[in-house]
XYZ file of C-alpha atoms in Angstrom:
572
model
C 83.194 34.512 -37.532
C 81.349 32.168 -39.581
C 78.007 32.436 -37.710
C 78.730 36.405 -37.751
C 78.905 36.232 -42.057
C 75.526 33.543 -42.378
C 73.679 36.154 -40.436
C 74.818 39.184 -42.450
C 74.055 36.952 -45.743
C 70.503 36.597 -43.902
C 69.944 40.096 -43.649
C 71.112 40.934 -46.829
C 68.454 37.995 -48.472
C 65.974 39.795 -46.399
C 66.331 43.286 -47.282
C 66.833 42.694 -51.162
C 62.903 40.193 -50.570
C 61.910 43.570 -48.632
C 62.905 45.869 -51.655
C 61.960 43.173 -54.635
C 58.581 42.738 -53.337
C 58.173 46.631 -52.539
C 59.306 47.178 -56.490
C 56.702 44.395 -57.689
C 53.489 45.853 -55.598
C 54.618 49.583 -56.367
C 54.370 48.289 -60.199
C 50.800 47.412 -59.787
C 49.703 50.289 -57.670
C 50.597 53.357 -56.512
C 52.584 52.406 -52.815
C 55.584 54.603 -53.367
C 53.510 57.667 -54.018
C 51.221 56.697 -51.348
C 53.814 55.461 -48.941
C 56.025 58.904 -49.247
C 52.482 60.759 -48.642
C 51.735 58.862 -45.579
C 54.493 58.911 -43.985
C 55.258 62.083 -44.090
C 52.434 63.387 -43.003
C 52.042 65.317 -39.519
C 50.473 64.212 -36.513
C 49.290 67.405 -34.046
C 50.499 66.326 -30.723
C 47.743 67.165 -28.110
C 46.549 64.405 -24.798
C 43.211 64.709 -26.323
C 43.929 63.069 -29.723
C 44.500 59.656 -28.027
C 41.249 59.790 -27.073
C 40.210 58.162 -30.921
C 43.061 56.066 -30.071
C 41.915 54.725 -27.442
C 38.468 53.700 -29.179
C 40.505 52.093 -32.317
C 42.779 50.018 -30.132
C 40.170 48.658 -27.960
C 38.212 47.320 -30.973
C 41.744 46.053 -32.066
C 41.382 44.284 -28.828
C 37.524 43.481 -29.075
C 38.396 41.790 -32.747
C 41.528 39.322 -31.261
C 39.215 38.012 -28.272
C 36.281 38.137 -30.247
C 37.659 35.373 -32.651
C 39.168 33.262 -29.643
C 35.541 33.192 -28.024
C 33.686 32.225 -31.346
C 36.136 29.141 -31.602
C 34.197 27.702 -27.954
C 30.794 29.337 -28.748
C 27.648 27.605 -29.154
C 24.547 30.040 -29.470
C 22.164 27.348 -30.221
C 19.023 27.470 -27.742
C 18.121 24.096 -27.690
C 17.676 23.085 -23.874
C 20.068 20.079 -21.736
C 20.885 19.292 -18.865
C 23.801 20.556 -17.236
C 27.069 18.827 -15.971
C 30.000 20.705 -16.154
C 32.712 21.685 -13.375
C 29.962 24.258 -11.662
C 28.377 22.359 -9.022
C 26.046 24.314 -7.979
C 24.379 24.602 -11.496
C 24.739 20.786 -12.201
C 21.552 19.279 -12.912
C 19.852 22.345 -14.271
C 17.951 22.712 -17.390
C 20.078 25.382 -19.658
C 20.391 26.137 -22.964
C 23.699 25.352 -25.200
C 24.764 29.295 -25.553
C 24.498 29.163 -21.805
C 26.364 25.726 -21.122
C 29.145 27.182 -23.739
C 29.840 30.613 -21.596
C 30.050 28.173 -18.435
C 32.525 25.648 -20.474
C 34.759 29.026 -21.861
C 34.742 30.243 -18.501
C 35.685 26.877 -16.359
C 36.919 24.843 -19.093
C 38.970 26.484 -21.375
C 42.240 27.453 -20.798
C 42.159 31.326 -20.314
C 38.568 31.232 -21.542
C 37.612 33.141 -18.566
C 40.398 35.920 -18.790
C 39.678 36.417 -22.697
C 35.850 36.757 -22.036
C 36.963 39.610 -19.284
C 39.098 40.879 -21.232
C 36.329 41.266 -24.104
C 33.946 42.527 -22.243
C 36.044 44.858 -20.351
C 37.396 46.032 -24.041
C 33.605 46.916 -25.598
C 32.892 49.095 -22.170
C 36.160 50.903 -22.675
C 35.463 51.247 -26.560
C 32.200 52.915 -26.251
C 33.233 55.011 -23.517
C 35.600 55.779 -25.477
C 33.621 56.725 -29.076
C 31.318 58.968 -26.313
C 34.614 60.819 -24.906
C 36.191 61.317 -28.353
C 32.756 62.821 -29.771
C 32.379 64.738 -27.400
C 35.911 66.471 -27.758
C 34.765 66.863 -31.025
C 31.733 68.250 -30.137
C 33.264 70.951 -27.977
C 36.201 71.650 -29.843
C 34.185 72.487 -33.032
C 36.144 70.049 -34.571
C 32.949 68.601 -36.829
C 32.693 72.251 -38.908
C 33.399 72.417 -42.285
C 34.877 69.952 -44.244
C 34.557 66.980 -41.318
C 30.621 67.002 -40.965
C 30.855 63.454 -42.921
C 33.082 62.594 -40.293
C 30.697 63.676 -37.937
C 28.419 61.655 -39.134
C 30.768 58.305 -39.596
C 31.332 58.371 -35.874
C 27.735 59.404 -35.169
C 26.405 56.008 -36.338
C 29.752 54.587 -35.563
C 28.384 55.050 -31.928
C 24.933 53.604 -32.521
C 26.611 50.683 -33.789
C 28.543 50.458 -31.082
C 25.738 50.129 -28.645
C 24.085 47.359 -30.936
C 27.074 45.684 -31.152
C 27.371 45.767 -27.220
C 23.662 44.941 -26.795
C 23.590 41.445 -29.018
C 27.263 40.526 -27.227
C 25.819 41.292 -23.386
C 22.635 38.815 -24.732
C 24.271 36.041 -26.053
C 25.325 34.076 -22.568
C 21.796 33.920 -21.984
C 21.977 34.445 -18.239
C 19.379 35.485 -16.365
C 20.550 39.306 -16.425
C 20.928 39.189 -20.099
C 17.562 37.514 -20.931
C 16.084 40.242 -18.557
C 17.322 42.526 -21.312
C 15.931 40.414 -24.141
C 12.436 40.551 -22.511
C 12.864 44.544 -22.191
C 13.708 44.561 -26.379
C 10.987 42.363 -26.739
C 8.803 44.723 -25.047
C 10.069 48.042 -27.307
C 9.877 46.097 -30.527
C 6.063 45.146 -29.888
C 5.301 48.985 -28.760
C 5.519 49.976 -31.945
C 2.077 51.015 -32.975
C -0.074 48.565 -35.313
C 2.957 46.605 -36.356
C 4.734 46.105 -32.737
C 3.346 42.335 -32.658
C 4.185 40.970 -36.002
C 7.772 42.530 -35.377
C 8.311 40.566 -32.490
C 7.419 37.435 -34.122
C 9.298 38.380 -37.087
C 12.621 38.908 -35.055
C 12.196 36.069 -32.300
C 10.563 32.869 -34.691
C 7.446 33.140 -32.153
C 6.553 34.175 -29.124
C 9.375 35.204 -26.834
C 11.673 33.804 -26.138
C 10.847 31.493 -29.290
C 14.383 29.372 -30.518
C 15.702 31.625 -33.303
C 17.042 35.082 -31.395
C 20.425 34.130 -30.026
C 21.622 32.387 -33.345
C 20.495 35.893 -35.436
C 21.905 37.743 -32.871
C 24.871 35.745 -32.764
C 25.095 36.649 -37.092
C 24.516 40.409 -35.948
C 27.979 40.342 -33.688
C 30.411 38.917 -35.032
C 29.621 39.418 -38.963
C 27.075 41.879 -39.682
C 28.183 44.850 -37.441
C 32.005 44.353 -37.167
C 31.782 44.633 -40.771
C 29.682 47.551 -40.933
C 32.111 48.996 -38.312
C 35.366 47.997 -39.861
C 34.356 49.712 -43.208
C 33.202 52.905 -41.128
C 36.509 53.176 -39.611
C 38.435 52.965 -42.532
C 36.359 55.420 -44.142
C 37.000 57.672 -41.115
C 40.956 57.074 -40.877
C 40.835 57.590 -44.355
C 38.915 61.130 -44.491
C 41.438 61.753 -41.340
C 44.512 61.353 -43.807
C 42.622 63.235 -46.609
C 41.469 66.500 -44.881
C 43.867 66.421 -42.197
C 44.083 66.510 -38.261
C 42.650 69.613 -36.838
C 44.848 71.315 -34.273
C 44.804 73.674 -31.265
C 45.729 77.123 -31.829
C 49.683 78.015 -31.192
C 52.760 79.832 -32.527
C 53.505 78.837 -35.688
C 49.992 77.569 -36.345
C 46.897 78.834 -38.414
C 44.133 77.518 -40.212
C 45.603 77.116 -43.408
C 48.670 74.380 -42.181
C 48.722 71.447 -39.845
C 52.171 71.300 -37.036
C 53.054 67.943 -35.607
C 55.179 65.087 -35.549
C 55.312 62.998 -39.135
C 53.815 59.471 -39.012
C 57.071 57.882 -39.475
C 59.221 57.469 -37.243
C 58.115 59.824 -34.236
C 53.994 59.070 -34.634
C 54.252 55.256 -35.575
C 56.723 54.341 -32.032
C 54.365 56.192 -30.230
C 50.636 54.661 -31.316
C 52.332 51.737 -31.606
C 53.421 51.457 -27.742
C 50.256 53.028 -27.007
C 48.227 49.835 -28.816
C 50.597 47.773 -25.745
C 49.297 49.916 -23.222
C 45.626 49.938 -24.044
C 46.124 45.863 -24.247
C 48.007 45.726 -20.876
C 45.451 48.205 -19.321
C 42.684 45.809 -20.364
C 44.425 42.958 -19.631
C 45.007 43.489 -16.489
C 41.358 44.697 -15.880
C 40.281 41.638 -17.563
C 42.845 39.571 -14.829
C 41.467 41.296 -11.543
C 38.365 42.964 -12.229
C 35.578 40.173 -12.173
C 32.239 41.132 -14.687
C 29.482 39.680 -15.949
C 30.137 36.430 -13.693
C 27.173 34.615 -15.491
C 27.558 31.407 -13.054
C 26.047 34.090 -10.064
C 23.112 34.583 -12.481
C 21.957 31.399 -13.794
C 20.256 30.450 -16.716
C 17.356 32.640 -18.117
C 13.886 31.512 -16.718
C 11.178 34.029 -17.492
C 9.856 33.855 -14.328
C 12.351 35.197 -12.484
C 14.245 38.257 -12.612
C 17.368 39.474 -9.807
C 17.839 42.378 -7.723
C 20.084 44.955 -8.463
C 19.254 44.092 -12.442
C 21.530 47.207 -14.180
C 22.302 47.015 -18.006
C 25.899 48.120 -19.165
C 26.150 51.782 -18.881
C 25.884 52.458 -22.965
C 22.483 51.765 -22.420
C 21.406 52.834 -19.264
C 19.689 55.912 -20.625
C 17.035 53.600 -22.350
C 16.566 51.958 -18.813
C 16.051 55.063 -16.853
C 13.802 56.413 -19.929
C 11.343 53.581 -19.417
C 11.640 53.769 -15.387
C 10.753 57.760 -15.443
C 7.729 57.793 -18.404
C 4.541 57.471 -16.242
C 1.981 54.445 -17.416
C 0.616 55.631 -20.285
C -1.698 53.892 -22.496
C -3.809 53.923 -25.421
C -6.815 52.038 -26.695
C -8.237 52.278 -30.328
C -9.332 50.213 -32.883
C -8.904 46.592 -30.629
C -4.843 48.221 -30.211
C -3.101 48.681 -27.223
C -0.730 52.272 -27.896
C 2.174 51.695 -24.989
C 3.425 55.310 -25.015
C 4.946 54.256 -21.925
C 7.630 52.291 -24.056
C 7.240 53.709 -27.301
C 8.180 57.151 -26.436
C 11.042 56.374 -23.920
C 12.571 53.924 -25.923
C 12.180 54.912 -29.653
C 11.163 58.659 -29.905
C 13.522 59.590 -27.465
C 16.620 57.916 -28.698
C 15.404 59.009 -31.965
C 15.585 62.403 -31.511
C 18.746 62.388 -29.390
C 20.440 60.989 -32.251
C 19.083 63.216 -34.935
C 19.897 66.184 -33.574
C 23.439 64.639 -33.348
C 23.440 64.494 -36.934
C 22.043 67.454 -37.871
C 23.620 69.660 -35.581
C 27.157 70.585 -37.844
C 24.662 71.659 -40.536
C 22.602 73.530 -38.008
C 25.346 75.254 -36.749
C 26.852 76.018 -40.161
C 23.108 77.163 -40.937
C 22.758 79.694 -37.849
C 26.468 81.016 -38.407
C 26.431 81.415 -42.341
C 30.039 80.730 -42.526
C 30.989 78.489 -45.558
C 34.528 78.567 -45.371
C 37.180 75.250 -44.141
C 37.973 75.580 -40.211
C 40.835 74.085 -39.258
C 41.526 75.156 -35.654
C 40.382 73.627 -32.429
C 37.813 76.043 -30.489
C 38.481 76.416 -27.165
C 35.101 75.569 -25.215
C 35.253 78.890 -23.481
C 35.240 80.784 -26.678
C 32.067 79.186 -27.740
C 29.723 79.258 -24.884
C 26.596 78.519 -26.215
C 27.833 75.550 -27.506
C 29.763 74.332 -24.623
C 26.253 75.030 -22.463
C 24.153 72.976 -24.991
C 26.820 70.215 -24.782
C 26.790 70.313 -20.858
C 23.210 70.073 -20.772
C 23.469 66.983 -23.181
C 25.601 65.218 -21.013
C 23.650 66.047 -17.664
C 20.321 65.212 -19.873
C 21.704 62.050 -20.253
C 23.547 61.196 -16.503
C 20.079 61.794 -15.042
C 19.086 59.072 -17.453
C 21.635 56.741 -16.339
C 20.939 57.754 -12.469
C 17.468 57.350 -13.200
C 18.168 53.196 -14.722
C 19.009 52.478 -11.211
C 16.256 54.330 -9.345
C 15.628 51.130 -7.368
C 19.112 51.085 -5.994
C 19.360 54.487 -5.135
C 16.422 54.312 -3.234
C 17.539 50.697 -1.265
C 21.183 52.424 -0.861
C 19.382 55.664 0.667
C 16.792 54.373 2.535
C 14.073 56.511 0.401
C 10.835 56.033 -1.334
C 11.644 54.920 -4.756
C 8.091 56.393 -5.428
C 9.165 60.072 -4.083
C 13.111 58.898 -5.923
C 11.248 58.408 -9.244
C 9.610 62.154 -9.086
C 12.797 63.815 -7.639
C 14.538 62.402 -10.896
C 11.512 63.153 -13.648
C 11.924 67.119 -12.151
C 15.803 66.662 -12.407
C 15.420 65.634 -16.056
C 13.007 69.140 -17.331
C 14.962 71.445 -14.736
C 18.812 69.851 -14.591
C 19.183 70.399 -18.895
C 18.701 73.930 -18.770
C 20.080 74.401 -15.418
C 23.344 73.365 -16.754
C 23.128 75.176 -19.669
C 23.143 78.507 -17.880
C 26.107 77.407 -15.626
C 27.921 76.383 -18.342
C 27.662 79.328 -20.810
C 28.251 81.733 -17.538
C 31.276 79.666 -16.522
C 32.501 80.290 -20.132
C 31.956 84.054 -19.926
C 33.629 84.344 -16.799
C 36.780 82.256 -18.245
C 36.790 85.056 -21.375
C 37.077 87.496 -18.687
C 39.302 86.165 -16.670
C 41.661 85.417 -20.142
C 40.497 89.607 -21.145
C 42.084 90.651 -17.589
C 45.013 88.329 -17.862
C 45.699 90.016 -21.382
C 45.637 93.743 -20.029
C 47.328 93.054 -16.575
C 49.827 90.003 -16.699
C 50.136 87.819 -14.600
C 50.899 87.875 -10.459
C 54.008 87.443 -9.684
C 53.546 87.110 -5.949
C 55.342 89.838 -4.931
C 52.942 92.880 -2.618
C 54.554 96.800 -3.062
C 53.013 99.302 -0.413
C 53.230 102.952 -2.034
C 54.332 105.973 0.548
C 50.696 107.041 1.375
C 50.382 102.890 2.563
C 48.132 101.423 -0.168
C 49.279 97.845 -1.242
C 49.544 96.699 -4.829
C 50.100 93.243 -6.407
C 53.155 92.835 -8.822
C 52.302 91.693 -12.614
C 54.399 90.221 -15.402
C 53.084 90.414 -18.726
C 52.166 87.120 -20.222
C 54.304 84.892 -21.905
C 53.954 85.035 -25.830
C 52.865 81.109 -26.320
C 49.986 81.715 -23.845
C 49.367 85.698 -25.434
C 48.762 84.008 -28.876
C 47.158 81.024 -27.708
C 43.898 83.573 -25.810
C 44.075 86.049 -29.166
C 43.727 83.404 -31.440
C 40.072 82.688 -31.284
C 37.776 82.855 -34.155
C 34.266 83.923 -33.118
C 31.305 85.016 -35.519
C 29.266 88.034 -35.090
C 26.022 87.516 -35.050
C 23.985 88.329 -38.263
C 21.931 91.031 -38.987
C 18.800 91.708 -40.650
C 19.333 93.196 -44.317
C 18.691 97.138 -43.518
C 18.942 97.322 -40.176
C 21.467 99.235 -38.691
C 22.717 98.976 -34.373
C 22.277 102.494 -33.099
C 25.484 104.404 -32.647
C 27.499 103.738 -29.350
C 25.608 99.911 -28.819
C 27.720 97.992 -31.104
C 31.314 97.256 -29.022
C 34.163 95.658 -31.194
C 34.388 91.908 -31.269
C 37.646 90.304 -30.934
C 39.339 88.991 -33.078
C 37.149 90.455 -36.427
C 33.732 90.044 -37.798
C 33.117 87.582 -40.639
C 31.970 88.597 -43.870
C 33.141 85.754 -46.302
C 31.517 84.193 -48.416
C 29.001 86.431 -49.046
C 27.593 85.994 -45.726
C 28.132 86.523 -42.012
C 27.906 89.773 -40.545
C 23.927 90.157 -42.307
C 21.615 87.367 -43.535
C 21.723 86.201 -47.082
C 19.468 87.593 -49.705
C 16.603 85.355 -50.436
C 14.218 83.510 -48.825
C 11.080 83.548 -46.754
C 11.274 86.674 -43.937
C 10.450 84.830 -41.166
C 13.317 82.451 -41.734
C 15.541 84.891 -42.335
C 14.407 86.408 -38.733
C 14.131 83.106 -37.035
C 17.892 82.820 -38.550
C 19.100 86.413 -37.220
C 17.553 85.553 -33.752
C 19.072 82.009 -33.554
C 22.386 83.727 -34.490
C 22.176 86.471 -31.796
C 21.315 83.870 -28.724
C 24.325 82.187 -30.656
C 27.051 84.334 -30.116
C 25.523 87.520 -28.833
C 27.344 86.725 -25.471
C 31.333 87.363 -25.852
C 33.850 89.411 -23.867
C 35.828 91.625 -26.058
C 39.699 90.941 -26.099
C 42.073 93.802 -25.427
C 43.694 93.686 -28.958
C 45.066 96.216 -31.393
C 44.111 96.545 -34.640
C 47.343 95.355 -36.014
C 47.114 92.218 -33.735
C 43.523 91.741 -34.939
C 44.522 91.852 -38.666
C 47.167 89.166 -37.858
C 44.315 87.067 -36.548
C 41.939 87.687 -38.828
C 44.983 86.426 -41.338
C 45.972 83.578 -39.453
C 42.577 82.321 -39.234
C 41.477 83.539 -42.604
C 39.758 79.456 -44.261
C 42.266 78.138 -47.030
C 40.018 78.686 -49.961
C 40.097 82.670 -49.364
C 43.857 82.359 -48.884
C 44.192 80.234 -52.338
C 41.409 83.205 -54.261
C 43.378 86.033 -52.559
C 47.150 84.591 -53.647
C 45.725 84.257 -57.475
C-alpha cells in the first residue's frame, strides 16, 4: 500500500514537471501552436514512403557509430611499426590511421561490430537516397511546389557519396589508398590547374602527410553538418507543403488522407527506427566488410586483385575503365581526356540534368499550377523511359567498374569485355527507353480494356451455335477510380495552328488550359523556341491511350485534380 501511494506521488511530481516545463517553453515560443499543428497532421500510408525512412534512420544509425569510432580514431599518417594482436601484420611499417582501424577492430570491445555496423549503415543510406529519388522521380513527385526539395535531396545525394568516399579512405588500407591514388589522378586532370590542385589538397606529392587528417575534418564535421541542416530543411518543407499521395477514393489534389503523426504515425516510424537498427545490426554481426587486416597497409607499389570501390561510386570506376587513352599535348601540358571527361564532365552532367530536370519538365508542359498526386509511371511514359534508361546508363557503368572480374569469372578477353560494354553504354540507354515507354503503353491499354470489359471471373459460357466466351465482372470502384484518376497534359500547340478534323482523338481525363497555358504555347518569345517547345511537348506526351470515360466522369476528374490555387480563385 505504501509503495503503491510513493509511486502515484512520483507520477504525479512527474506529470505536473512535464506540464510546468511545457507552460514555461510555450511562453517563450510558439510549441503549443506548433505542437497541435504537428501532430495532427496526416501521414499518407503507402510501402513506398518508408523508402525516405529508411535513408533518415540509417544516418540516425551512421551518426551513433560514427561518434563511438571517432573516440578510438587516430588519422594521423605518421609511420610505426606495428605490434598489435594481428600477427601476421606485426612488424610492418603502417601508419597511425591504419594501426587505429586494426586496434578498433581487435582491441576494442565491439569495435569491430560498430565499424560493420557503420559501414554497413552508409551502403544502406545511399542506396537508400538513390531508391527514394528515384520514386520521386517516377512518381512526379518533384513538380510544382517540391522542385526545392528536389534539389535538397539532389545534393543531399552528392554529399552522400563524398561523405562515403572520405569514410572508405580513412583506414588507409591498401584498397582504400588504391582509391586515393585514383582521386589523385582526377584532381590533377584538370586542365592547366590539375597539378597545383593536387598539391594544394595532399601537402605535396601524393600521398604527402596532410590528406587523411583533412579528410578526416571533411567526415565527421564538415559534411554531417552540411547534411544534418539539408535534412532538416527537407523534413521541414515536408511538414510545410505536405506529403504527396497516390490517387484513391476520397482523395484529390487539393487534400492530403492518412494517418495523423500522433499516435498512429509516431508508434509506427518509431518501431521502424528498431528495425532498420536490428536489420543493420545484424548485418553488421554476420556479414564481414571491408576486413582491412586482408588488405594491409597502403604501399604505392602494390595494388590487389579484385580491387572494386563501394557501389555509390562504381560508375566513376567503370567511366575511367571504358574512355579509350586519350591525350593531349599543348603548350608543355599534358590534357588527360581519358580522366577528365569520365570522371568530371560526366558526373557533371549526370547531375545537372538532375537538377534541372523539374524545371525542364515544368518548361516543356507549361503547367504552373501545385500537383499534389502521385503519377503512376505508366501514365507518364516518356518519363518512366528516360528514367529506365538512367538507371541502365548507369548499371552498365557499375558492370563496366568490374570489367576485369567479369572477364576472369567468364573466361573472356577483357579486351573484347571492355568493347562489348562501351557498345552497351551508346545502344543499352535508348534501348531501354523504347522498352520502357512501350511497356507503359501497353499497361494503359491493358488498364483501357480492363475499364470497358471487367474483369475475368474464370468462369467459360459456350453459346447454342458452340462459340465459347469468358465471363467478366465489372471492376471494383477503388480500382475504377484509382485507373480514371490520372492527370495527363496534352501536348501544346503552335499559336494558329489548328489539327485537321477527325485526327485529334479525346484525351482522358481533360486537356489543360490553366494558367494561361497548356493546350497552345505562350505568347512571346523567339519562334524557334516556341517550336523547339511544341515539338519537345509532342514527343512528351503525344503517346497516350485514351480511357473509356464519360464526360460526366471526366468533369469529376478534371475537378478532383483541378491544382489548389484554381480551386481557392474559383471559390472567391
Amino acid at each position: 500500500m505504501l509503495l503503491h501511494r510513493h509511486r502515484a506521488r512520483m507520477r504525479e511530481r512527474a506529470r505536473a514537471a512535464a506540464a510546468g516545463g511545457f507552460t514555461g517553453a510555450d511562453r517563450r515560443l510558439p510549441v503549443a501552436e506548433l505542437s497541435r499543428q504537428l501532430m495532427r497532421k496526416a501521414f499518407p500510408d503507402h510501402w513506398s514512403f518508408l523508402l525516405g525512412e529508411v535513408a533518415l534512420y540509417s544516418f540516425a544509425v551512421l551518426l551513433l557509430t560514427g561518434v563511438y569510432l571517432t573516440l578510438f580514431f587516430d588519422p594521423s599518417m605518421a609511420e610505426g611499426v606495428y605490434d598489435g594482436p594481428y600477427a601476421p601484420l606485426q612488424g610492418v611499417s603502417v601508419t597511425q590511421a591504419y594501426a587505429s582501424t586494426m586496434e578498433i577492430s581487435f582491441s576494442v570491445r565491439g569495435g569491430l561490430l560498430i565499424r560493420q555496423i557503420h559501414h554497413w549503415a552508409a551502403l544502406v543510406f545511399v542506396a537508400a537516397v538513390a531508391v527514394h529519388m528515384l520514386r520521386v522521380f517516377f512518381t512526379g513527385a518533384f513538380r510544382r511546389p517540391r522542385e526545392g526539395n528536389w534539389v535538397i535531396g539532389v545534393t543531399l545525394f552528392m554529399l552522400a557519396m563524398l561523405e562515403g568516399f572520405a569514410g572508405y579512405s580513412l583506414p588507409d588500407d591498401l584498397l582504400s589508398g588504391t582509391g586515393l591514388r585514383t582521386a589523385a589522378t582526377i584532381v590533377r586532370s584538370i586542365p592547366v590547374v590539375g597539378t597545383y590542385l593536387e598539391m594544394a589538397v595532399f601537402g605535396g606529392q601524393f600521398p604527402g602527410e596532410v590528406i587523411l587528417p583533412r579528410l578526416y575534418i571533411v567526415h565527421v564535421l564538415l559534411v554531417p553538418g552540411l547534411m544534418l541542416a539539408l535534412i532538416a530543411a527537407h523534413l521541414i518543407l515536408v511538414v510545410y507543403l505536405k506529403h504527396t499521395h497516390w490517387a484513391g477514393q476520397g482523395r484529390t489534389n487539393r487534400n492530403v488522407v492518412g494517418q495523423p503523426m500522433f499516435p498512429q504515425f509516431t508508434a509506427k516510424t518509431t518501431g521502424f527506427f528498431f528495425l532498420v537498427f536490428g536489420v543493420l545490426t545484424v548485418l553488421g554481426a554476420v556479414a564481414q566488410i571491408n576486413p582491412v587486416w586482408n588488405y594491409g597497409p597502403y604501399r604505392a607499389d602494390q595494388i590487389s586483385t579484385d580491387v572494386q570501390p563501394d557501389w555509390y561510386v562504381g560508375f566513376l570506376e567503370g567511366a575511367l575503365r571504358l574512355m579509350p587513352p586519350w591525350q593531349t599535348e599543348a603548350a608543355g601540358h599534358t590534357v588527360m581526356w581519358n580522366v577528365f571527361i569520365p570522371a568530371l564532365v560526366l558526373p557533371g552532367l549526370l547531375f545537372g540534368v538532375l537538377y534541372l530536370y523539374p524545371y525542364a519538365e515544368r518548361w516543356v508542359t507549361g503547367e504552373r499550377g501545385e500537383r499534389h498526386l502521385c503519377d503512376r509511371p505508366r501514365n507518364a511514359p516518356t518519363r518512366t523511359g528516360l528514367g529506365v534508361a538512367g538507371v541502365v546508363f548507369y548499371a552498365v557503368l557499375l558492370v563496366a567498374g568490374g570489367n576485369d572480374v567479369v572477364a576472369f569469372g567468364f573466361l573472356l578477353s577483357l579486351e573484347a569485355t571492355t568493347w562489348v560494354l562501351r557498345v552497351a553504354l551508346v545502344v543499352a540507354p535508348p534501348l531501354a527507353f523504347v522498352i520502357a515507354k512501350r511497356l507503359c503503353l501497353a499497361l494503359q491499354e491493358r488498364d483501357r480494356r480492363r475499364l470497358a470489359r471487367g474483369v475475368e471471373t474464370g468462369e467459360v459460357t459456350q453459346s447454342v451455335s458452340g462459340g465459347l466466351s469468358e465471363g467478366h465482372r465489372p471492376l471494383p470502384p477503388a480500382a475504377r477510380y484509382r485507373i480514371l484518376m490520372r492527370d495527363v497534359p496534352a501536348p501544346l500547340k503552335l499559336e494558329g495552328h489548328e489539327e485537321p478534323e477527325g485526327l485529334e482523338e479525346p484525351r482522358a481525363p481533360r486537356e489543360r488550359r490553366e494558367g494561361g497555358e497548356g493546350a497552345r504555347a505562350g505568347e512571346g518569345g523567339p519562334p524557334r523556341r516556341r517550336r523547339l517547345r511544341v515539338a519537345l511537348s509532342g514527343w512528351y506526351y503525344g503517346d497516350v491511350v485514351d480511357l473509356p470515360a464519360t464526360d460526366e466522369q471526366r468533369a469529376a476528374i478534371a475537378e478532383r485534380t483541378r491544382p489548389p490555387e484554381f480551386a481557392e480563385h474559383r471559390e472567391r
